[in-house]
């Protein structure tokens, strides 16, 4: 869907190996767009796909804490974009660091609230 808006930098890709019982027994996550070596060190790359890939891996760990962290990270990334914290490819003015810092802060806040409930 994101290619319609000019970017695939907001989508993770999961590769799943299933056992005979159709339960995943191996999982690999990556940014669907691959690498962008021309953007290295310029603080202009959209880190969202890598962030979402890491979150996806966490949600498949057989323990509540990592799954909750994965959910918090995914929600934080999507909420950051929805609130206007976007890199240039998504029509915003945030750099890689600014977007990542926003996701970290939102994730931290979510986990603190959820721990208090």
PDB file of C-alpha atoms in Angstrom, residues 7-115:
ATOM      1  CA  UNK A   7       7.453   4.995  -0.155  1.00  0.00           C
ATOM      2  CA  UNK A   8       7.821   1.411   0.980  1.00  0.00           C
ATOM      3  CA  UNK A   9       9.891   2.496   3.962  1.00  0.00           C
ATOM      4  CA  UNK A  10       7.019   1.944   6.365  1.00  0.00           C
ATOM      5  CA  UNK A  11       6.476  -1.753   5.890  1.00  0.00           C
ATOM      6  CA  UNK A  12       8.136  -4.757   7.444  1.00  0.00           C
ATOM      7  CA  UNK A  13       8.443  -8.150   5.811  1.00  0.00           C
ATOM      8  CA  UNK A  14       8.220 -11.443   7.692  1.00  0.00           C
ATOM      9  CA  UNK A  15       9.534 -14.748   6.445  1.00  0.00           C
ATOM     10  CA  UNK A  16       7.987 -17.638   8.350  1.00  0.00           C
ATOM     11  CA  UNK A  17       8.923 -21.328   8.398  1.00  0.00           C
ATOM     12  CA  UNK A  18       6.106 -23.564   9.584  1.00  0.00           C
ATOM     13  CA  UNK A  19       6.370 -26.975  11.212  1.00  0.00           C
ATOM     14  CA  UNK A  20       4.191 -29.944  10.329  1.00  0.00           C
ATOM     15  CA  UNK A  21       1.586 -28.619  12.771  1.00  0.00           C
ATOM     16  CA  UNK A  22       1.499 -25.249  10.927  1.00  0.00           C
ATOM     17  CA  UNK A  23       2.925 -23.481  13.951  1.00  0.00           C
ATOM     18  CA  UNK A  24       5.819 -21.143  13.098  1.00  0.00           C
ATOM     19  CA  UNK A  25       9.152 -22.640  14.118  1.00  0.00           C
ATOM     20  CA  UNK A  26      11.418 -20.010  12.552  1.00  0.00           C
ATOM     21  CA  UNK A  27      10.859 -16.347  11.824  1.00  0.00           C
ATOM     22  CA  UNK A  28      12.931 -13.674  10.122  1.00  0.00           C
ATOM     23  CA  UNK A  29      11.969 -10.025   9.809  1.00  0.00           C
ATOM     24  CA  UNK A  30      13.395  -7.355   7.547  1.00  0.00           C
ATOM     25  CA  UNK A  31      12.639  -3.993   6.038  1.00  0.00           C
ATOM     26  CA  UNK A  32      10.779  -4.701   2.813  1.00  0.00           C
ATOM     27  CA  UNK A  33      12.698  -1.994   0.978  1.00  0.00           C
ATOM     28  CA  UNK A  34      16.188  -3.393   1.553  1.00  0.00           C
ATOM     29  CA  UNK A  35      19.140  -1.127   2.250  1.00  0.00           C
ATOM     30  CA  UNK A  36      19.772   2.478   1.283  1.00  0.00           C
ATOM     31  CA  UNK A  37      23.562   2.937   1.381  1.00  0.00           C
ATOM     32  CA  UNK A  38      23.340   6.317  -0.381  1.00  0.00           C
ATOM     33  CA  UNK A  39      21.455   7.670   2.647  1.00  0.00           C
ATOM     34  CA  UNK A  40      23.921   6.392   5.269  1.00  0.00           C
ATOM     35  CA  UNK A  41      24.995   9.067   7.730  1.00  0.00           C
ATOM     36  CA  UNK A  42      22.688  11.754   6.323  1.00  0.00           C
ATOM     37  CA  UNK A  43      19.887  11.455   8.926  1.00  0.00           C
ATOM     38  CA  UNK A  44      17.257  11.358   6.171  1.00  0.00           C
ATOM     39  CA  UNK A  45      16.323   7.660   5.952  1.00  0.00           C
ATOM     40  CA  UNK A  46      12.960   6.472   7.177  1.00  0.00           C
ATOM     41  CA  UNK A  47      13.656   3.903   9.946  1.00  0.00           C
ATOM     42  CA  UNK A  48      10.037   2.822  10.262  1.00  0.00           C
ATOM     43  CA  UNK A  49      10.337  -0.493   8.392  1.00  0.00           C
ATOM     44  CA  UNK A  50      13.259  -1.642  10.547  1.00  0.00           C
ATOM     45  CA  UNK A  51      11.467  -0.544  13.702  1.00  0.00           C
ATOM     46  CA  UNK A  52       8.334  -2.439  12.661  1.00  0.00           C
ATOM     47  CA  UNK A  53      10.415  -5.510  11.760  1.00  0.00           C
ATOM     48  CA  UNK A  54      11.950  -5.561  15.243  1.00  0.00           C
ATOM     49  CA  UNK A  55       8.497  -5.110  16.794  1.00  0.00           C
ATOM     50  CA  UNK A  56       7.137  -7.996  14.726  1.00  0.00           C
ATOM     51  CA  UNK A  57       9.873 -10.311  15.962  1.00  0.00           C
ATOM     52  CA  UNK A  58       9.130  -9.399  19.562  1.00  0.00           C
ATOM     53  CA  UNK A  59       5.434 -10.197  19.136  1.00  0.00           C
ATOM     54  CA  UNK A  60       6.306 -13.780  18.189  1.00  0.00           C
ATOM     55  CA  UNK A  61       8.354 -14.538  21.299  1.00  0.00           C
ATOM     56  CA  UNK A  62       6.587 -16.973  23.606  1.00  0.00           C
ATOM     57  CA  UNK A  63       6.586 -14.640  26.600  1.00  0.00           C
ATOM     58  CA  UNK A  64       4.253 -11.802  27.533  1.00  0.00           C
ATOM     59  CA  UNK A  65       6.871  -9.095  28.178  1.00  0.00           C
ATOM     60  CA  UNK A  66       8.490  -9.121  24.718  1.00  0.00           C
ATOM     61  CA  UNK A  67       5.100  -9.405  23.024  1.00  0.00           C
ATOM     62  CA  UNK A  68       3.854  -6.391  24.935  1.00  0.00           C
ATOM     63  CA  UNK A  69       6.997  -4.465  23.989  1.00  0.00           C
ATOM     64  CA  UNK A  70       6.490  -5.386  20.329  1.00  0.00           C
ATOM     65  CA  UNK A  71       2.921  -4.151  20.453  1.00  0.00           C
ATOM     66  CA  UNK A  72       3.986  -0.914  22.137  1.00  0.00           C
ATOM     67  CA  UNK A  73       6.713  -0.275  19.550  1.00  0.00           C
ATOM     68  CA  UNK A  74       4.369  -0.920  16.616  1.00  0.00           C
ATOM     69  CA  UNK A  75       1.659   1.323  18.036  1.00  0.00           C
ATOM     70  CA  UNK A  76       4.213   4.035  18.863  1.00  0.00           C
ATOM     71  CA  UNK A  77       5.591   4.063  15.311  1.00  0.00           C
ATOM     72  CA  UNK A  78       2.160   4.271  13.713  1.00  0.00           C
ATOM     73  CA  UNK A  79       1.004   6.930  16.188  1.00  0.00           C
ATOM     74  CA  UNK A  80       4.135   8.998  15.512  1.00  0.00           C
ATOM     75  CA  UNK A  81       3.318   9.051  11.799  1.00  0.00           C
ATOM     76  CA  UNK A  82      -0.355   9.800  12.490  1.00  0.00           C
ATOM     77  CA  UNK A  83       0.619  12.730  14.713  1.00  0.00           C
ATOM     78  CA  UNK A  84       2.775  14.266  11.976  1.00  0.00           C
ATOM     79  CA  UNK A  85       6.243  13.055  12.949  1.00  0.00           C
ATOM     80  CA  UNK A  86       7.234  11.869   9.481  1.00  0.00           C
ATOM     81  CA  UNK A  87      10.324  11.599   7.356  1.00  0.00           C
ATOM     82  CA  UNK A  88      10.447  13.366   3.977  1.00  0.00           C
ATOM     83  CA  UNK A  89       9.320  10.288   2.009  1.00  0.00           C
ATOM     84  CA  UNK A  90       6.044  10.415   3.954  1.00  0.00           C
ATOM     85  CA  UNK A  91       5.589  14.160   3.494  1.00  0.00           C
ATOM     86  CA  UNK A  92       7.236  15.245   6.732  1.00  0.00           C
ATOM     87  CA  UNK A  93      10.335  17.073   7.898  1.00  0.00           C
ATOM     88  CA  UNK A  94      11.689  14.731  10.579  1.00  0.00           C
ATOM     89  CA  UNK A  95      15.059  13.084  10.268  1.00  0.00           C
ATOM     90  CA  UNK A  96      15.907   9.502  11.110  1.00  0.00           C
ATOM     91  CA  UNK A  97      16.981  10.389  14.652  1.00  0.00           C
ATOM     92  CA  UNK A  98      13.957  12.572  15.390  1.00  0.00           C
ATOM     93  CA  UNK A  99      11.527   9.875  14.230  1.00  0.00           C
ATOM     94  CA  UNK A 100      13.336   7.154  16.177  1.00  0.00           C
ATOM     95  CA  UNK A 101      13.471   9.284  19.335  1.00  0.00           C
ATOM     96  CA  UNK A 102       9.724   9.926  19.043  1.00  0.00           C
ATOM     97  CA  UNK A 103       9.020   6.201  18.758  1.00  0.00           C
ATOM     98  CA  UNK A 104      11.232   5.479  21.772  1.00  0.00           C
ATOM     99  CA  UNK A 105       9.473   8.097  23.897  1.00  0.00           C
ATOM    100  CA  UNK A 106       6.016   6.892  22.901  1.00  0.00           C
ATOM    101  CA  UNK A 107       7.015   3.269  23.540  1.00  0.00           C
ATOM    102  CA  UNK A 108       8.381   4.144  26.968  1.00  0.00           C
ATOM    103  CA  UNK A 109       5.187   6.002  27.876  1.00  0.00           C
ATOM    104  CA  UNK A 110       2.978   3.119  26.755  1.00  0.00           C
ATOM    105  CA  UNK A 111       4.945   0.528  28.703  1.00  0.00           C
ATOM    106  CA  UNK A 112       4.873   2.693  31.841  1.00  0.00           C
ATOM    107  CA  UNK A 113       1.099   3.164  31.593  1.00  0.00           C
ATOM    108  CA  UNK A 114       0.495  -0.513  30.899  1.00  0.00           C
ATOM    109  CA  UNK A 115       2.696  -1.511  33.866  1.00  0.00           C
TER     110      UNK A 115
END
